[in-house]
Amino acid sequence: MSGNRPLHAANRAKQDEFYTQLSDIENELKHYRDHFRGKTVYCNCDDPRVSNFFHYFSFNFAHLGLKRLVTTCYQNQERDLFSRHDRERAIKLEYDGYREGERVPNADDIGVSLLRGDGDFRSQECIEILKEADIVVTNPPFSLFREYVAHLVEHGKRFLVIGSMNAITYKEIFPLIRDGRLWLGLGPAGRDMLFDVPEAYARELVTTKKEGSAYRMVDGVVKGRLGNAAWFTNLDHAKRREKLILWRRYTPEEYPKYDNYHAINVNRTAEIPMDYDGAMGVPITFLDKHNPDQFELLNADDLRTDGTVPVKRHGLIKDKDSAVDGKPTYARIVIRRKDVDV
């Protein structure tokens, strides 16, 4: 990494070199067309020579009405970390549309330049590019997801990125969700997502990992696997305004209270009672159905039963303090209905 960052980060980067499949990009991005008109898109974690994000945006440049497309990525000096090594330095690709009479991108229309540094998204060189961008779309390094999202928020950028559903429980991520600064995308959350990986890493996965867990074979090709995958964004979309239809009625027996929080436990999103106006703990998968006009996200720390319950920086009901009658539950988001049917 740049500067004095730990050298062991190079090994971590190897595990982060997952290339998003074009089909997954197409299935998600088709819902955001209006956001991109007249905008500059920056993919700052994509090897421009193999990125399907660059492929998608360049081939749909006119359809989306883009102003400009820029792609950069981190270039480590260890050759086994990247699938193509015809250059020793990180590069930047810029594209501002087809020439008249063309229907697809022409290689001559794509500006290619060497970066002064290594292309790390945190480098000042890449930050200057980021400042000129309107929207960032990419698959960031999984191991740096917290830092990456904080980086985009700090610079006030709109974004659409891939991560694990588990990121919802991070102390750096959930407060952003609770405050309405980050939410889930359109695609089904919590599902498996497969990625293309470098040949060397594919061999390592087959040799050291279990098929179906860390990777899957698709038509004889090794695909890296991210379980519980989700798109995270601050771009509004139609699904976010869909009202969740509720039908269950509240009873104290079916919805017991937590031992350490003034809230009832709800095991499934579909079981949220239609007639309860207090605080409720729901699974993190609820966020795939969350409508901010219908529900309020709460800070669980404000609902502790007494001062002996530790403050949780993430603001969730989690770990041993999530118990109901002494039995811990999984992580819970605390919500309250904004409109209650009686």
Short mmCIF file of N, CA and C in Angstrom, two decimals, residues 101-272:
data_model
loop_
_atom_site.label_atom_id
_atom_site.label_comp_id
_atom_site.label_asym_id
_atom_site.label_seq_id
_atom_site.Cartn_x
_atom_site.Cartn_y
_atom_site.Cartn_z
N GLY A 101 -21.19 8.56 -35.37
CA GLY A 101 -21.26 7.43 -36.29
C GLY A 101 -20.91 6.11 -35.64
N GLU A 102 -20.36 6.12 -34.43
CA GLU A 102 -20.01 4.88 -33.73
C GLU A 102 -21.19 4.43 -32.86
N ARG A 103 -21.30 3.12 -32.67
CA ARG A 103 -22.36 2.57 -31.82
C ARG A 103 -21.79 1.88 -30.59
N VAL A 104 -20.51 1.62 -30.61
CA VAL A 104 -19.85 0.98 -29.46
C VAL A 104 -18.54 1.72 -29.20
N PRO A 105 -17.98 1.60 -27.99
CA PRO A 105 -16.72 2.27 -27.68
C PRO A 105 -15.60 1.81 -28.61
N ASN A 106 -14.76 2.74 -29.00
CA ASN A 106 -13.59 2.46 -29.82
C ASN A 106 -12.36 2.65 -28.94
N ALA A 107 -11.42 1.74 -29.05
CA ALA A 107 -10.22 1.82 -28.21
C ALA A 107 -9.50 3.15 -28.37
N ASP A 108 -9.58 3.72 -29.55
CA ASP A 108 -8.91 5.01 -29.79
C ASP A 108 -9.57 6.16 -29.04
N ASP A 109 -10.82 5.95 -28.61
CA ASP A 109 -11.55 7.00 -27.90
C ASP A 109 -11.30 6.97 -26.40
N ILE A 110 -10.63 5.94 -25.92
CA ILE A 110 -10.40 5.78 -24.48
C ILE A 110 -9.03 6.35 -24.12
N GLY A 111 -9.03 7.33 -23.27
CA GLY A 111 -7.77 7.92 -22.83
C GLY A 111 -7.09 7.06 -21.78
N VAL A 112 -5.86 6.68 -22.02
CA VAL A 112 -5.09 5.85 -21.09
C VAL A 112 -3.88 6.65 -20.62
N SER A 113 -3.71 6.73 -19.31
CA SER A 113 -2.56 7.46 -18.76
C SER A 113 -2.03 6.74 -17.54
N LEU A 114 -0.74 6.87 -17.29
CA LEU A 114 -0.11 6.29 -16.12
C LEU A 114 -0.34 7.19 -14.92
N LEU A 115 -0.63 6.59 -13.79
CA LEU A 115 -0.74 7.34 -12.55
C LEU A 115 0.65 7.53 -11.94
N ARG A 116 0.80 8.61 -11.23
CA ARG A 116 2.09 8.85 -10.57
C ARG A 116 2.32 7.85 -9.45
N GLY A 117 1.24 7.52 -8.73
CA GLY A 117 1.36 6.61 -7.60
C GLY A 117 0.82 5.23 -7.93
N ASP A 118 0.37 4.52 -6.88
CA ASP A 118 -0.04 3.13 -7.03
C ASP A 118 -1.54 2.95 -7.25
N GLY A 119 -2.30 4.04 -7.34
CA GLY A 119 -3.72 3.93 -7.60
C GLY A 119 -4.57 3.59 -6.40
N ASP A 120 -3.99 3.58 -5.21
CA ASP A 120 -4.75 3.36 -3.98
C ASP A 120 -5.84 4.43 -3.87
N PHE A 121 -7.09 4.01 -3.59
CA PHE A 121 -8.19 4.97 -3.56
C PHE A 121 -7.99 6.05 -2.51
N ARG A 122 -7.11 5.80 -1.53
CA ARG A 122 -6.86 6.78 -0.47
C ARG A 122 -5.75 7.75 -0.80
N SER A 123 -5.06 7.52 -1.91
CA SER A 123 -3.95 8.40 -2.29
C SER A 123 -4.49 9.77 -2.70
N GLN A 124 -3.67 10.79 -2.52
CA GLN A 124 -4.10 12.14 -2.87
C GLN A 124 -4.41 12.25 -4.36
N GLU A 125 -3.67 11.52 -5.16
CA GLU A 125 -3.89 11.54 -6.61
C GLU A 125 -5.30 11.07 -6.95
N CYS A 126 -5.72 9.97 -6.32
CA CYS A 126 -7.05 9.44 -6.59
C CYS A 126 -8.13 10.28 -5.92
N ILE A 127 -7.81 10.89 -4.80
CA ILE A 127 -8.77 11.78 -4.15
C ILE A 127 -9.09 12.97 -5.04
N GLU A 128 -8.08 13.49 -5.75
CA GLU A 128 -8.31 14.61 -6.66
C GLU A 128 -9.25 14.19 -7.79
N ILE A 129 -9.11 12.96 -8.28
CA ILE A 129 -10.03 12.45 -9.29
C ILE A 129 -11.43 12.30 -8.69
N LEU A 130 -11.48 11.80 -7.46
CA LEU A 130 -12.76 11.61 -6.77
C LEU A 130 -13.52 12.93 -6.63
N LYS A 131 -12.81 13.98 -6.34
CA LYS A 131 -13.46 15.28 -6.15
C LYS A 131 -14.19 15.75 -7.40
N GLU A 132 -13.72 15.32 -8.56
CA GLU A 132 -14.33 15.74 -9.82
C GLU A 132 -15.50 14.84 -10.23
N ALA A 133 -15.68 13.73 -9.52
CA ALA A 133 -16.72 12.76 -9.87
C ALA A 133 -18.03 13.08 -9.15
N ASP A 134 -19.13 12.63 -9.76
CA ASP A 134 -20.45 12.78 -9.15
C ASP A 134 -20.89 11.52 -8.43
N ILE A 135 -20.64 10.37 -9.06
CA ILE A 135 -21.10 9.09 -8.52
C ILE A 135 -19.97 8.08 -8.62
N VAL A 136 -19.79 7.29 -7.56
CA VAL A 136 -18.79 6.22 -7.53
C VAL A 136 -19.53 4.89 -7.56
N VAL A 137 -19.13 4.01 -8.46
CA VAL A 137 -19.73 2.68 -8.58
C VAL A 137 -18.61 1.67 -8.71
N THR A 138 -18.57 0.69 -7.80
CA THR A 138 -17.48 -0.27 -7.84
C THR A 138 -17.73 -1.41 -6.86
N ASN A 139 -16.82 -2.35 -6.87
CA ASN A 139 -16.76 -3.43 -5.89
C ASN A 139 -15.50 -3.18 -5.06
N PRO A 140 -15.60 -2.50 -3.93
CA PRO A 140 -14.40 -2.16 -3.16
C PRO A 140 -13.80 -3.37 -2.48
N PRO A 141 -12.54 -3.27 -2.03
CA PRO A 141 -11.92 -4.37 -1.29
C PRO A 141 -12.77 -4.75 -0.07
N PHE A 142 -13.13 -6.01 0.04
CA PHE A 142 -13.98 -6.44 1.15
C PHE A 142 -13.35 -6.12 2.50
N SER A 143 -12.04 -6.30 2.60
CA SER A 143 -11.36 -6.10 3.88
C SER A 143 -11.28 -4.63 4.27
N LEU A 144 -11.53 -3.73 3.32
CA LEU A 144 -11.45 -2.29 3.59
C LEU A 144 -12.81 -1.62 3.48
N PHE A 145 -13.89 -2.39 3.57
CA PHE A 145 -15.21 -1.84 3.32
C PHE A 145 -15.54 -0.68 4.27
N ARG A 146 -15.23 -0.82 5.55
CA ARG A 146 -15.51 0.25 6.51
C ARG A 146 -14.80 1.54 6.08
N GLU A 147 -13.51 1.42 5.84
CA GLU A 147 -12.71 2.58 5.49
C GLU A 147 -13.15 3.16 4.15
N TYR A 148 -13.51 2.29 3.23
CA TYR A 148 -13.89 2.77 1.91
C TYR A 148 -15.17 3.60 1.96
N VAL A 149 -16.19 3.10 2.63
CA VAL A 149 -17.45 3.83 2.73
C VAL A 149 -17.25 5.15 3.46
N ALA A 150 -16.46 5.12 4.55
CA ALA A 150 -16.18 6.36 5.28
C ALA A 150 -15.48 7.38 4.37
N HIS A 151 -14.63 6.88 3.50
CA HIS A 151 -13.91 7.73 2.55
C HIS A 151 -14.89 8.45 1.61
N LEU A 152 -15.86 7.72 1.09
CA LEU A 152 -16.84 8.31 0.18
C LEU A 152 -17.75 9.29 0.91
N VAL A 153 -18.16 8.93 2.12
CA VAL A 153 -19.03 9.81 2.91
C VAL A 153 -18.29 11.10 3.25
N GLU A 154 -17.03 10.97 3.63
CA GLU A 154 -16.23 12.14 3.98
C GLU A 154 -16.18 13.14 2.83
N HIS A 155 -16.12 12.63 1.61
CA HIS A 155 -16.00 13.50 0.44
C HIS A 155 -17.36 13.81 -0.19
N GLY A 156 -18.44 13.42 0.50
CA GLY A 156 -19.77 13.80 0.06
C GLY A 156 -20.19 13.23 -1.27
N LYS A 157 -19.81 11.99 -1.56
CA LYS A 157 -20.10 11.41 -2.86
C LYS A 157 -21.33 10.51 -2.85
N ARG A 158 -22.03 10.51 -3.99
CA ARG A 158 -23.06 9.52 -4.23
C ARG A 158 -22.37 8.24 -4.66
N PHE A 159 -22.93 7.09 -4.29
CA PHE A 159 -22.23 5.85 -4.60
C PHE A 159 -23.16 4.66 -4.64
N LEU A 160 -22.68 3.60 -5.28
CA LEU A 160 -23.34 2.31 -5.33
C LEU A 160 -22.23 1.27 -5.32
N VAL A 161 -22.13 0.51 -4.22
CA VAL A 161 -21.01 -0.41 -4.05
C VAL A 161 -21.49 -1.75 -3.50
N ILE A 162 -20.66 -2.76 -3.67
CA ILE A 162 -20.98 -4.12 -3.20
C ILE A 162 -20.27 -4.40 -1.89
N GLY A 163 -20.99 -5.06 -0.99
CA GLY A 163 -20.39 -5.48 0.28
C GLY A 163 -21.14 -6.67 0.84
N SER A 164 -20.76 -7.07 2.02
CA SER A 164 -21.44 -8.16 2.72
C SER A 164 -22.55 -7.61 3.59
N MET A 165 -23.66 -8.34 3.70
CA MET A 165 -24.74 -7.94 4.60
C MET A 165 -24.23 -7.78 6.03
N ASN A 166 -23.18 -8.53 6.38
CA ASN A 166 -22.63 -8.43 7.73
C ASN A 166 -22.13 -7.02 8.03
N ALA A 167 -21.83 -6.25 6.98
CA ALA A 167 -21.35 -4.89 7.18
C ALA A 167 -22.38 -4.02 7.89
N ILE A 168 -23.65 -4.40 7.81
CA ILE A 168 -24.70 -3.65 8.50
C ILE A 168 -24.41 -3.54 9.98
N THR A 169 -23.78 -4.55 10.55
CA THR A 169 -23.54 -4.57 11.99
C THR A 169 -22.26 -3.85 12.41
N TYR A 170 -21.50 -3.33 11.45
CA TYR A 170 -20.26 -2.62 11.79
C TYR A 170 -20.59 -1.29 12.48
N LYS A 171 -19.79 -0.95 13.45
CA LYS A 171 -20.03 0.32 14.18
C LYS A 171 -19.84 1.54 13.28
N GLU A 172 -19.09 1.37 12.19
CA GLU A 172 -18.89 2.48 11.27
C GLU A 172 -20.02 2.57 10.23
N ILE A 173 -20.76 1.48 10.03
CA ILE A 173 -21.75 1.43 8.95
C ILE A 173 -23.18 1.63 9.44
N PHE A 174 -23.59 0.94 10.51
CA PHE A 174 -25.00 1.04 10.89
C PHE A 174 -25.44 2.46 11.26
N PRO A 175 -24.62 3.25 11.95
CA PRO A 175 -25.06 4.63 12.22
C PRO A 175 -25.39 5.42 10.95
N LEU A 176 -24.68 5.14 9.85
CA LEU A 176 -24.99 5.80 8.57
C LEU A 176 -26.36 5.35 8.06
N ILE A 177 -26.64 4.07 8.22
CA ILE A 177 -27.95 3.54 7.81
C ILE A 177 -29.05 4.13 8.68
N ARG A 178 -28.82 4.14 9.97
CA ARG A 178 -29.82 4.67 10.91
C ARG A 178 -30.14 6.14 10.64
N ASP A 179 -29.11 6.90 10.23
CA ASP A 179 -29.30 8.33 9.99
C ASP A 179 -29.76 8.65 8.57
N GLY A 180 -30.06 7.62 7.78
CA GLY A 180 -30.57 7.84 6.43
C GLY A 180 -29.53 8.32 5.45
N ARG A 181 -28.26 7.98 5.69
CA ARG A 181 -27.19 8.38 4.79
C ARG A 181 -26.69 7.22 3.93
N LEU A 182 -27.25 6.04 4.16
CA LEU A 182 -26.84 4.83 3.46
C LEU A 182 -27.98 3.82 3.57
N TRP A 183 -28.22 3.06 2.50
CA TRP A 183 -29.25 2.04 2.53
C TRP A 183 -28.91 0.95 1.52
N LEU A 184 -29.74 -0.09 1.47
CA LEU A 184 -29.49 -1.19 0.56
C LEU A 184 -30.01 -0.87 -0.83
N GLY A 185 -29.40 -1.50 -1.83
CA GLY A 185 -29.81 -1.30 -3.21
C GLY A 185 -31.04 -2.11 -3.56
N LEU A 186 -31.27 -2.25 -4.85
CA LEU A 186 -32.47 -2.94 -5.35
C LEU A 186 -32.35 -4.45 -5.30
N GLY A 187 -31.17 -4.96 -5.62
CA GLY A 187 -31.01 -6.40 -5.74
C GLY A 187 -31.32 -7.13 -4.45
N PRO A 188 -31.75 -8.40 -4.56
CA PRO A 188 -32.05 -9.18 -3.36
C PRO A 188 -30.84 -9.20 -2.42
N ALA A 189 -31.04 -8.78 -1.20
CA ALA A 189 -29.94 -8.72 -0.24
C ALA A 189 -29.73 -10.06 0.44
N GLY A 190 -28.50 -10.31 0.86
CA GLY A 190 -28.20 -11.52 1.60
C GLY A 190 -28.07 -12.76 0.75
N ARG A 191 -27.90 -12.59 -0.55
CA ARG A 191 -27.75 -13.76 -1.43
C ARG A 191 -26.29 -13.97 -1.77
N ASP A 192 -25.99 -15.15 -2.32
CA ASP A 192 -24.64 -15.42 -2.80
C ASP A 192 -24.37 -14.61 -4.06
N MET A 193 -23.14 -14.14 -4.19
CA MET A 193 -22.72 -13.48 -5.42
C MET A 193 -21.39 -14.10 -5.83
N LEU A 194 -21.27 -14.42 -7.11
CA LEU A 194 -20.06 -15.04 -7.62
C LEU A 194 -19.23 -14.02 -8.38
N PHE A 195 -17.89 -14.19 -8.34
CA PHE A 195 -16.97 -13.24 -8.94
C PHE A 195 -15.90 -13.99 -9.73
N ASP A 196 -15.41 -13.34 -10.77
CA ASP A 196 -14.24 -13.85 -11.46
C ASP A 196 -13.01 -13.55 -10.60
N VAL A 197 -12.04 -14.47 -10.61
CA VAL A 197 -10.83 -14.29 -9.82
C VAL A 197 -9.62 -14.62 -10.68
N PRO A 198 -8.45 -14.09 -10.34
CA PRO A 198 -7.22 -14.41 -11.09
C PRO A 198 -6.93 -15.90 -11.07
N GLU A 199 -6.24 -16.37 -12.10
CA GLU A 199 -5.97 -17.81 -12.22
C GLU A 199 -5.21 -18.35 -11.02
N ALA A 200 -4.21 -17.62 -10.55
CA ALA A 200 -3.42 -18.11 -9.42
C ALA A 200 -4.28 -18.25 -8.17
N TYR A 201 -5.14 -17.28 -7.95
CA TYR A 201 -6.01 -17.34 -6.77
C TYR A 201 -7.05 -18.44 -6.93
N ALA A 202 -7.52 -18.67 -8.15
CA ALA A 202 -8.46 -19.76 -8.40
C ALA A 202 -7.85 -21.10 -8.02
N ARG A 203 -6.58 -21.29 -8.40
CA ARG A 203 -5.90 -22.54 -8.04
C ARG A 203 -5.75 -22.67 -6.52
N GLU A 204 -5.47 -21.54 -5.88
CA GLU A 204 -5.34 -21.55 -4.42
C GLU A 204 -6.67 -21.91 -3.74
N LEU A 205 -7.76 -21.38 -4.27
CA LEU A 205 -9.08 -21.69 -3.70
C LEU A 205 -9.38 -23.18 -3.81
N VAL A 206 -9.11 -23.75 -4.97
CA VAL A 206 -9.40 -25.18 -5.18
C VAL A 206 -8.53 -26.04 -4.27
N THR A 207 -7.30 -25.60 -4.06
CA THR A 207 -6.36 -26.39 -3.27
C THR A 207 -6.62 -26.29 -1.77
N THR A 208 -7.02 -25.12 -1.31
CA THR A 208 -7.07 -24.88 0.14
C THR A 208 -8.47 -24.66 0.70
N LYS A 209 -9.45 -24.43 -0.15
CA LYS A 209 -10.79 -24.09 0.34
C LYS A 209 -11.82 -25.14 -0.08
N LYS A 210 -13.01 -24.99 0.48
CA LYS A 210 -14.09 -25.94 0.23
C LYS A 210 -15.02 -25.40 -0.85
N GLU A 211 -15.30 -26.24 -1.87
CA GLU A 211 -16.22 -25.82 -2.91
C GLU A 211 -17.62 -25.62 -2.33
N GLY A 212 -18.28 -24.56 -2.76
CA GLY A 212 -19.59 -24.23 -2.23
C GLY A 212 -19.53 -23.24 -1.10
N SER A 213 -18.35 -23.13 -0.51
CA SER A 213 -18.15 -22.17 0.58
C SER A 213 -17.37 -20.96 0.08
N ALA A 214 -16.09 -21.15 -0.22
CA ALA A 214 -15.25 -20.05 -0.70
C ALA A 214 -15.34 -19.86 -2.20
N TYR A 215 -15.74 -20.90 -2.92
CA TYR A 215 -15.81 -20.80 -4.38
C TYR A 215 -16.85 -21.78 -4.92
N ARG A 216 -17.19 -21.59 -6.18
CA ARG A 216 -18.05 -22.52 -6.90
C ARG A 216 -17.50 -22.73 -8.30
N MET A 217 -17.79 -23.90 -8.85
CA MET A 217 -17.40 -24.21 -10.22
C MET A 217 -18.60 -23.94 -11.13
N VAL A 218 -18.40 -23.11 -12.14
CA VAL A 218 -19.46 -22.79 -13.10
C VAL A 218 -18.92 -23.09 -14.49
N ASP A 219 -19.47 -24.13 -15.11
CA ASP A 219 -19.01 -24.56 -16.45
C ASP A 219 -17.50 -24.78 -16.47
N GLY A 220 -16.99 -25.37 -15.40
CA GLY A 220 -15.58 -25.69 -15.32
C GLY A 220 -14.69 -24.53 -14.91
N VAL A 221 -15.26 -23.37 -14.61
CA VAL A 221 -14.49 -22.18 -14.22
C VAL A 221 -14.69 -21.90 -12.74
N VAL A 222 -13.59 -21.62 -12.04
CA VAL A 222 -13.66 -21.30 -10.61
C VAL A 222 -14.16 -19.88 -10.42
N LYS A 223 -15.21 -19.73 -9.62
CA LYS A 223 -15.75 -18.42 -9.29
C LYS A 223 -15.63 -18.20 -7.79
N GLY A 224 -15.05 -17.06 -7.40
CA GLY A 224 -15.02 -16.72 -5.99
C GLY A 224 -16.43 -16.43 -5.50
N ARG A 225 -16.69 -16.74 -4.24
CA ARG A 225 -18.05 -16.60 -3.69
C ARG A 225 -18.06 -15.63 -2.52
N LEU A 226 -19.02 -14.72 -2.53
CA LEU A 226 -19.30 -13.88 -1.37
C LEU A 226 -20.71 -14.20 -0.91
N GLY A 227 -20.83 -14.87 0.23
CA GLY A 227 -22.14 -15.14 0.78
C GLY A 227 -22.70 -13.88 1.41
N ASN A 228 -24.01 -13.79 1.50
CA ASN A 228 -24.65 -12.64 2.13
C ASN A 228 -24.30 -11.33 1.42
N ALA A 229 -24.22 -11.33 0.12
CA ALA A 229 -23.83 -10.14 -0.62
C ALA A 229 -24.98 -9.15 -0.70
N ALA A 230 -24.64 -7.88 -0.84
CA ALA A 230 -25.65 -6.83 -0.97
C ALA A 230 -25.04 -5.61 -1.66
N TRP A 231 -25.89 -4.82 -2.28
CA TRP A 231 -25.48 -3.52 -2.81
C TRP A 231 -25.80 -2.46 -1.76
N PHE A 232 -24.87 -1.56 -1.52
CA PHE A 232 -25.06 -0.45 -0.59
C PHE A 232 -25.00 0.86 -1.38
N THR A 233 -25.90 1.78 -1.06
CA THR A 233 -25.98 3.00 -1.86
C THR A 233 -26.56 4.16 -1.06
N ASN A 234 -26.42 5.35 -1.61
CA ASN A 234 -27.17 6.52 -1.14
C ASN A 234 -27.91 7.16 -2.31
N LEU A 235 -28.14 6.35 -3.36
CA LEU A 235 -28.97 6.75 -4.49
C LEU A 235 -30.39 6.25 -4.24
N ASP A 236 -31.36 7.14 -4.28
CA ASP A 236 -32.73 6.73 -4.00
C ASP A 236 -33.25 5.84 -5.12
N HIS A 237 -34.20 4.96 -4.78
CA HIS A 237 -34.79 4.06 -5.78
C HIS A 237 -36.21 3.71 -5.36
N ALA A 238 -36.96 3.18 -6.30
CA ALA A 238 -38.39 2.96 -6.10
C ALA A 238 -38.68 1.97 -4.98
N LYS A 239 -37.87 0.94 -4.87
CA LYS A 239 -38.13 -0.10 -3.87
C LYS A 239 -38.11 0.47 -2.47
N ARG A 240 -37.31 1.51 -2.26
CA ARG A 240 -37.17 2.11 -0.94
C ARG A 240 -38.46 2.78 -0.48
N ARG A 241 -39.39 3.03 -1.38
CA ARG A 241 -40.66 3.68 -1.01
C ARG A 241 -41.84 2.72 -1.05
N GLU A 242 -41.57 1.43 -1.24
CA GLU A 242 -42.66 0.46 -1.22
C GLU A 242 -43.08 0.17 0.22
N LYS A 243 -44.37 0.20 0.46
CA LYS A 243 -44.88 -0.03 1.81
C LYS A 243 -44.94 -1.53 2.11
N LEU A 244 -44.41 -1.89 3.26
CA LEU A 244 -44.44 -3.28 3.69
C LEU A 244 -45.83 -3.59 4.23
N ILE A 245 -46.48 -4.60 3.67
CA ILE A 245 -47.83 -4.98 4.10
C ILE A 245 -47.73 -5.89 5.32
N LEU A 246 -48.37 -5.48 6.40
CA LEU A 246 -48.34 -6.23 7.65
C LEU A 246 -49.73 -6.77 7.98
N TRP A 247 -49.74 -7.92 8.67
CA TRP A 247 -51.04 -8.52 8.97
C TRP A 247 -51.12 -9.15 10.37
N ARG A 248 -49.97 -9.33 11.00
CA ARG A 248 -49.97 -9.97 12.33
C ARG A 248 -50.46 -9.01 13.40
N ARG A 249 -51.06 -9.55 14.46
CA ARG A 249 -51.50 -8.78 15.62
C ARG A 249 -50.56 -9.05 16.79
N TYR A 250 -50.34 -8.01 17.58
CA TYR A 250 -49.42 -8.13 18.70
C TYR A 250 -50.06 -8.86 19.88
N THR A 251 -49.29 -9.79 20.47
CA THR A 251 -49.62 -10.37 21.77
C THR A 251 -48.33 -10.48 22.56
N PRO A 252 -48.36 -10.28 23.87
CA PRO A 252 -47.14 -10.37 24.68
C PRO A 252 -46.50 -11.75 24.62
N GLU A 253 -47.31 -12.77 24.42
CA GLU A 253 -46.77 -14.13 24.38
C GLU A 253 -45.94 -14.37 23.11
N GLU A 254 -46.41 -13.86 21.98
CA GLU A 254 -45.70 -14.07 20.72
C GLU A 254 -44.52 -13.12 20.53
N TYR A 255 -44.57 -11.99 21.23
CA TYR A 255 -43.53 -10.98 21.06
C TYR A 255 -42.96 -10.56 22.42
N PRO A 256 -42.14 -11.43 23.01
CA PRO A 256 -41.58 -11.11 24.34
C PRO A 256 -40.57 -9.97 24.27
N LYS A 257 -40.35 -9.32 25.41
CA LYS A 257 -39.38 -8.23 25.47
C LYS A 257 -37.98 -8.77 25.73
N TYR A 258 -36.98 -8.02 25.31
CA TYR A 258 -35.59 -8.37 25.60
C TYR A 258 -35.32 -8.18 27.09
N ASP A 259 -34.36 -8.94 27.57
CA ASP A 259 -33.99 -8.83 28.99
C ASP A 259 -33.35 -7.48 29.29
N ASN A 260 -32.63 -6.93 28.31
CA ASN A 260 -31.80 -5.74 28.57
C ASN A 260 -32.21 -4.49 27.79
N TYR A 261 -33.32 -4.59 27.03
CA TYR A 261 -33.76 -3.44 26.24
C TYR A 261 -35.28 -3.30 26.31
N HIS A 262 -35.75 -2.08 26.26
CA HIS A 262 -37.18 -1.81 26.24
C HIS A 262 -37.69 -1.94 24.81
N ALA A 263 -37.78 -3.16 24.34
CA ALA A 263 -38.23 -3.45 22.98
C ALA A 263 -38.68 -4.90 22.91
N ILE A 264 -39.59 -5.18 22.01
CA ILE A 264 -40.03 -6.56 21.81
C ILE A 264 -39.21 -7.20 20.70
N ASN A 265 -39.11 -8.52 20.75
CA ASN A 265 -38.36 -9.26 19.74
C ASN A 265 -39.29 -9.75 18.63
N VAL A 266 -38.87 -9.50 17.38
CA VAL A 266 -39.60 -9.99 16.21
C VAL A 266 -38.63 -10.84 15.41
N ASN A 267 -38.95 -12.10 15.23
CA ASN A 267 -38.00 -13.03 14.61
C ASN A 267 -37.89 -12.90 13.11
N ARG A 268 -38.96 -12.47 12.45
CA ARG A 268 -38.95 -12.35 10.99
C ARG A 268 -39.62 -11.05 10.58
N THR A 269 -39.13 -10.47 9.49
CA THR A 269 -39.71 -9.23 8.99
C THR A 269 -41.19 -9.39 8.70
N ALA A 270 -41.58 -10.53 8.17
CA ALA A 270 -42.99 -10.78 7.83
C ALA A 270 -43.87 -10.85 9.07
N GLU A 271 -43.27 -10.95 10.25
CA GLU A 271 -44.05 -11.08 11.48
C GLU A 271 -44.14 -9.77 12.27
N ILE A 272 -43.71 -8.67 11.69
CA ILE A 272 -43.84 -7.38 12.36
C ILE A 272 -45.33 -7.10 12.60
#
